[in-house]
Amino acid sequence: MSAPTIFDPFAPDTDQHSGGAFHGQSIVSGDYGYAVTDYETAGKVLRDKRFRNSALRLMEEIGITDGPVHDFRERSIIMIEGKPHLHLRSPLARWMGPARVKKIQDVLRGIIDEIADELDDTAPIDVHDTVARRIPSMVYCYLAGAPMSDAPKVQSISERTLSLLTRDRTVADTVRGAYVEQWEYLDDLIARKRAAGLGEDMLSYLIQQGDEGKLTEEEVVTEATSMLEASSVNTAHQASLVVWALLREPEAWQRIVADPGLIPDAVTEVLRLYPRTGMISKIATEDIEVGEVTIPAGSDVHIAVWSANRDPERFENPDVFDLDRERNVPLTFSSGPHNCLGQALATAEIAEVVGMLARRYPEATIVESETSVGQAGGRWLIDKLTLNLRG
Ligand code: HEM
């Protein structure tokens, strides 16, 4: 496993650095463009609308330079700014407010308990595959008002769509195919919902917004697509990273088992130390002064979240897991106008996974030889998390 503070987004041979700076500098440049490594500047860049998300460039880099998938990405919520962005963001933000997430809590517990009931706990088991990867697509089905039997399809579509994040050119056809399948699936789901009558779910809400002329038909599908693709992969990896990190902190784990009220703070602390989104990549739309550096228009700018989250100027003893840390606001869900719309939901999902393990399997241990955790392409990821659930 790589050292947790490794800096470079895409090259495995880059020197290590201390959190918050690379060779003493908070803004550095290289073949990859620019990287921002300290907490304060990272937050400023994330909140500055002159930096646009680089998801479209990522797509172009793997060879998707035109066609419907490229055009979708260009128009999607993450890529647009100003009024058009608010036009797409507001309906989702309204629907996904804190009250809704609170309402979903019982459903989450039900989904996770159902998965837990099926676990064979008599032998070591890969909890990433059997638990974490399955939950987000089931939650999406609930949100979208789709039958739970659609969950494996949703999981497969979203994982293939986001294989884009590997930055590997060989996945272009997989990504194209996954989007086409996704749109066919959503068109069919919308038709099924219309036939059965609209309900209280998110997709029904979006369809109603369309019927009232607040969204075009295309925007309804765009919104549903953005939520589907964003909902699964990051949450699955982050949930496993949280479980992995907490089981490696026996004292903290015992405190959590004794007092589940500590789970939200524990989740936040792991989000800080092991952020799935270790890098958030943007593009400068004009020449922009950041500190003492002028970043030229068109440059790639990578916000090194895994460095900023360990900035000693912001977090005391930044490499230490501290369940009692105060003012703990990691940048894992970004900041500013594009901050993650699903953060409350993702955090609640992860907290429920931890809660289930703490309740049912307080003695669980990691089988290190069958666990694989690492970093690639600016992300923390977990391929396998094998646990002895009964210790
Ligand atoms: C642990 C899991 C997750 C992580 C780490 C994560 C991280 C992020 C980050 C870093 C961004 C902002 C990128 C930027 O500033 O350019 C973002 C945006 C977004 N996320 Fe998440 N996310 C997670 C889960 C979810 C879930 C569960 C959903 C929906 C159900 C979701 C929906 C979205 C949407 C729609 C946006 C775009 C917001 C906009 O552009 O206005 N995310 N996410």
Coordinates of C-alpha atoms in Angstrom, one line a residue, residues 27-320:
I27 CA 1.2 25.5 -5.1
V28 CA 3.3 23.3 -7.3
S29 CA 3.5 22.6 -11.0
G30 CA 4.6 19.7 -13.2
D31 CA 3.6 17.8 -16.3
Y32 CA 0.1 17.4 -14.8
G33 CA -0.5 21.2 -14.6
Y34 CA -0.8 22.7 -11.1
A35 CA -1.6 21.3 -7.8
V36 CA -2.8 23.1 -4.7
T37 CA -1.8 21.3 -1.5
D38 CA -2.8 23.5 1.5
Y39 CA -6.2 23.7 3.1
E40 CA -6.8 27.4 2.9
T41 CA -5.8 27.8 -0.8
A42 CA -7.6 24.6 -1.7
G43 CA -10.9 25.9 -0.3
K44 CA -10.4 29.2 -2.1
V45 CA -9.9 27.5 -5.5
L46 CA -12.8 25.2 -5.0
R47 CA -15.1 28.2 -4.2
D48 CA -13.8 30.2 -7.2
K49 CA -16.1 29.9 -10.2
R50 CA -13.3 30.8 -12.6
F51 CA -12.1 27.2 -12.1
R52 CA -14.3 24.7 -14.0
N53 CA -14.5 21.0 -13.3
S54 CA -12.4 19.0 -15.6
A55 CA -14.7 16.0 -16.1
L56 CA -15.1 16.8 -19.8
R57 CA -11.4 16.9 -20.4
L58 CA -11.0 13.6 -18.6
M59 CA -13.5 12.1 -21.0
E60 CA -11.7 13.7 -24.0
E61 CA -8.4 12.3 -22.7
I62 CA -9.7 8.8 -22.8
G63 CA -10.8 9.3 -26.4
I64 CA -14.5 10.4 -26.1
T65 CA -14.2 13.7 -28.0
D66 CA -17.6 13.9 -29.6
G67 CA -21.0 12.2 -29.8
P68 CA -23.9 12.0 -27.3
V69 CA -21.8 10.9 -24.2
H70 CA -19.4 13.8 -24.7
D71 CA -22.4 16.2 -25.2
F72 CA -24.1 14.9 -22.1
R73 CA -21.0 15.6 -20.0
E74 CA -20.7 19.1 -21.5
R75 CA -24.2 20.0 -20.4
S76 CA -24.2 18.1 -17.1
I77 CA -24.5 19.7 -13.7
I78 CA -20.8 19.4 -12.8
M79 CA -19.7 21.2 -15.9
I80 CA -21.9 24.2 -16.1
E81 CA -21.8 27.5 -14.1
G82 CA -24.0 30.4 -13.1
K83 CA -27.7 30.4 -13.8
P84 CA -27.8 27.2 -15.9
H85 CA -26.0 25.4 -13.1
L86 CA -28.5 26.7 -10.5
H87 CA -31.3 25.7 -12.8
L88 CA -30.1 22.0 -12.7
R89 CA -28.9 22.1 -9.1
S90 CA -31.8 23.7 -7.3
P91 CA -34.4 20.9 -7.9
L92 CA -32.0 18.2 -6.8
A93 CA -30.8 20.3 -3.8
R94 CA -34.5 20.9 -2.8
W95 CA -35.4 17.2 -3.0
M96 CA -32.2 16.0 -1.3
G97 CA -32.4 18.3 1.7
P98 CA -31.6 17.2 5.3
A99 CA -35.2 16.4 6.1
R100 CA -35.3 13.9 3.2
V101 CA -32.1 12.3 4.3
K102 CA -33.5 12.0 7.9
K103 CA -36.6 10.3 6.4
I104 CA -34.4 7.9 4.4
Q105 CA -32.5 6.8 7.6
D106 CA -35.0 4.0 8.4
V107 CA -34.9 2.8 4.8
L108 CA -31.1 2.7 4.9
R109 CA -31.1 0.7 8.0
G110 CA -33.6 -1.8 6.4
I111 CA -31.5 -2.2 3.3
I112 CA -28.3 -2.7 5.2
D113 CA -29.9 -5.1 7.7
E114 CA -31.3 -7.1 4.8
I115 CA -27.8 -7.4 3.3
A116 CA -26.3 -8.2 6.7
D117 CA -28.9 -11.0 7.3
E118 CA -27.5 -12.8 4.2
L119 CA -23.8 -12.7 5.2
D120 CA -22.1 -15.9 5.9
D121 CA -20.2 -14.9 9.0
T122 CA -18.6 -18.2 9.7
A123 CA -15.6 -17.6 7.4
P124 CA -13.6 -14.6 6.3
I125 CA -15.7 -12.5 3.9
D126 CA -15.0 -9.6 1.5
V127 CA -17.1 -6.9 3.0
H128 CA -16.4 -4.5 0.1
D129 CA -17.9 -6.8 -2.4
T130 CA -20.7 -8.2 -0.3
V131 CA -21.8 -5.1 1.5
A132 CA -20.3 -1.7 0.5
R133 CA -20.6 -2.2 -3.3
R134 CA -24.2 -3.3 -3.1
I135 CA -25.7 -0.6 -0.9
P136 CA -25.5 2.6 -3.1
S137 CA -27.4 1.1 -6.1
M138 CA -30.1 -0.2 -3.7
V139 CA -30.4 3.3 -2.3
Y140 CA -30.6 4.8 -5.8
C141 CA -33.4 2.4 -6.6
Y142 CA -35.2 3.6 -3.5
L143 CA -34.6 7.2 -4.4
A144 CA -35.7 6.8 -8.0
G145 CA -38.7 4.7 -7.0
A146 CA -37.4 1.7 -9.0
P147 CA -37.8 -1.9 -8.0
M148 CA -35.0 -3.3 -5.8
S149 CA -34.6 -6.0 -8.4
D150 CA -33.0 -3.3 -10.7
A151 CA -30.2 -2.7 -8.2
P152 CA -27.6 -5.1 -9.8
K153 CA -28.2 -3.4 -13.2
V154 CA -27.8 0.1 -11.6
Q155 CA -24.6 -1.0 -9.9
S156 CA -23.2 -2.4 -13.1
I157 CA -24.1 0.7 -15.1
S158 CA -22.7 3.1 -12.6
E159 CA -19.4 1.1 -12.1
R160 CA -18.8 0.9 -15.9
T161 CA -19.7 4.6 -16.3
L162 CA -17.2 5.7 -13.7
S163 CA -14.4 3.4 -15.0
L164 CA -13.7 6.7 -16.7
L165 CA -11.9 7.8 -13.5
T166 CA -9.1 5.2 -14.2
R167 CA -7.9 7.6 -16.9
D168 CA -7.3 4.5 -19.0
R169 CA -8.0 5.0 -22.8
T170 CA -9.0 1.3 -23.2
V171 CA -12.2 1.9 -21.2
A172 CA -13.7 4.4 -23.8
D173 CA -16.0 1.8 -25.4
T174 CA -17.1 0.5 -22.0
V175 CA -18.0 4.0 -20.9
R176 CA -19.9 4.8 -24.1
G177 CA -21.8 1.5 -23.8
A178 CA -22.7 2.1 -20.1
Y179 CA -24.1 5.6 -20.9
V180 CA -26.3 4.3 -23.7
E181 CA -27.5 1.5 -21.4
Q182 CA -28.2 4.0 -18.7
W183 CA -30.3 6.2 -20.9
E184 CA -32.3 3.3 -22.2
Y185 CA -32.8 2.2 -18.6
L186 CA -33.9 5.6 -17.4
D187 CA -36.2 6.1 -20.4
D188 CA -37.8 2.8 -19.7
L189 CA -38.1 3.5 -15.9
I190 CA -39.7 6.9 -16.6
A191 CA -42.3 5.2 -18.9
R192 CA -43.0 2.6 -16.3
K193 CA -43.5 5.3 -13.6
R194 CA -45.8 7.2 -15.8
A195 CA -47.8 4.1 -16.5
A196 CA -48.0 3.2 -12.8
G197 CA -48.7 6.7 -11.6
L198 CA -46.1 9.1 -10.1
G199 CA -45.1 8.8 -6.5
E200 CA -43.1 10.6 -3.8
D201 CA -39.7 9.5 -5.1
M202 CA -37.0 11.7 -6.7
L203 CA -37.6 10.6 -10.3
S204 CA -41.4 11.3 -10.0
Y205 CA -40.4 14.7 -8.6
L206 CA -38.2 15.4 -11.6
I207 CA -40.8 14.2 -14.0
Q208 CA -43.3 16.5 -12.4
Q209 CA -40.9 19.4 -12.7
G210 CA -40.8 18.5 -16.4
D211 CA -44.6 18.4 -16.7
E212 CA -44.8 21.8 -15.1
G213 CA -42.3 23.2 -17.6
K214 CA -39.5 23.8 -15.1
L215 CA -37.2 21.2 -16.7
T216 CA -37.1 20.0 -20.3
E217 CA -37.6 16.3 -21.0
E218 CA -33.9 16.1 -21.7
E219 CA -33.0 17.8 -18.4
V220 CA -35.1 15.3 -16.5
V221 CA -32.9 12.5 -17.9
T222 CA -29.7 14.5 -17.4
E223 CA -30.6 15.0 -13.7
A224 CA -31.4 11.4 -13.2
T225 CA -28.2 10.3 -15.0
S226 CA -26.0 12.6 -12.9
M227 CA -27.5 11.2 -9.7
L228 CA -27.2 7.6 -10.9
E229 CA -23.6 7.9 -11.9
A230 CA -22.5 9.9 -8.8
S231 CA -24.4 7.8 -6.3
S232 CA -22.5 4.5 -6.4
V233 CA -18.8 4.1 -6.8
N234 CA -17.5 6.9 -4.5
T235 CA -19.8 5.9 -1.7
A236 CA -18.9 2.2 -2.0
H237 CA -15.2 2.8 -1.8
Q238 CA -15.5 5.4 0.9
A239 CA -17.7 3.1 3.0
S240 CA -15.1 0.4 2.8
L241 CA -12.3 2.9 3.6
V242 CA -14.1 4.0 6.7
V243 CA -14.6 0.4 8.0
W244 CA -11.0 -0.4 7.2
A245 CA -9.7 2.7 9.0
L246 CA -11.9 2.3 12.0
L247 CA -11.0 -1.4 12.6
R248 CA -7.3 -0.3 12.6
E249 CA -8.1 2.0 15.5
P250 CA -9.0 -0.5 18.3
E251 CA -9.5 2.0 21.0
A252 CA -11.7 4.2 18.9
W253 CA -13.6 1.2 17.7
Q254 CA -14.3 0.1 21.3
R255 CA -15.6 3.6 22.0
I256 CA -17.9 3.5 19.0
V257 CA -19.2 0.1 19.9
A258 CA -20.0 1.4 23.4
D259 CA -21.4 4.7 22.1
P260 CA -22.8 4.6 18.5
G261 CA -23.5 8.4 18.9
L262 CA -19.8 8.8 18.1
I263 CA -20.2 7.3 14.6
P264 CA -20.8 10.6 12.7
D265 CA -17.5 12.1 14.1
A266 CA -15.7 8.8 13.4
V267 CA -16.9 8.9 9.7
T268 CA -15.8 12.5 9.3
E269 CA -12.4 11.8 10.7
V270 CA -11.9 9.0 8.1
L271 CA -13.2 11.1 5.3
R272 CA -10.5 13.5 6.3
L273 CA -7.6 11.0 6.5
Y274 CA -8.6 8.7 3.6
P275 CA -10.7 10.8 1.2
R276 CA -12.0 8.8 -1.8
T277 CA -11.7 12.0 -3.8
G278 CA -8.0 12.6 -3.1
M279 CA -7.8 15.0 -6.0
I280 CA -10.5 17.3 -7.4
S281 CA -9.4 18.4 -10.8
K282 CA -10.4 21.8 -12.4
I283 CA -9.4 23.9 -15.3
A284 CA -8.6 27.7 -15.1
T285 CA -10.9 29.5 -17.5
E286 CA -8.7 32.6 -17.4
D287 CA -5.4 33.7 -16.0
I288 CA -5.9 33.5 -12.3
E289 CA -3.7 34.6 -9.5
V290 CA -3.5 32.1 -6.6
G291 CA -1.3 33.3 -3.9
E292 CA 2.0 34.3 -5.5
V293 CA 1.4 32.2 -8.6
T294 CA -0.5 33.2 -11.8
I295 CA -2.1 30.1 -13.2
P296 CA -2.5 30.6 -17.0
A297 CA -5.9 30.1 -18.7
G298 CA -6.5 26.5 -19.8
S299 CA -4.2 24.9 -17.1
D300 CA -5.2 21.8 -15.2
V301 CA -5.4 22.5 -11.5
H302 CA -5.6 19.6 -9.2
I303 CA -6.8 20.3 -5.7
A304 CA -4.9 17.8 -3.5
V305 CA -7.6 17.1 -1.0
W306 CA -5.6 14.3 0.6
S307 CA -2.9 16.8 1.3
A308 CA -5.2 19.7 2.3
N309 CA -7.0 17.4 4.7
R310 CA -3.7 16.8 6.5
D311 CA -2.5 20.4 6.5
P312 CA -0.9 20.9 10.0
E313 CA -1.8 24.6 9.8
R314 CA -5.5 23.5 9.8
F315 CA -5.5 20.2 11.7
E316 CA -3.4 19.5 14.8
N317 CA -1.4 16.3 14.5
P318 CA -2.9 15.8 11.1
D319 CA -1.7 12.2 10.5
V320 CA -3.3 11.0 13.7

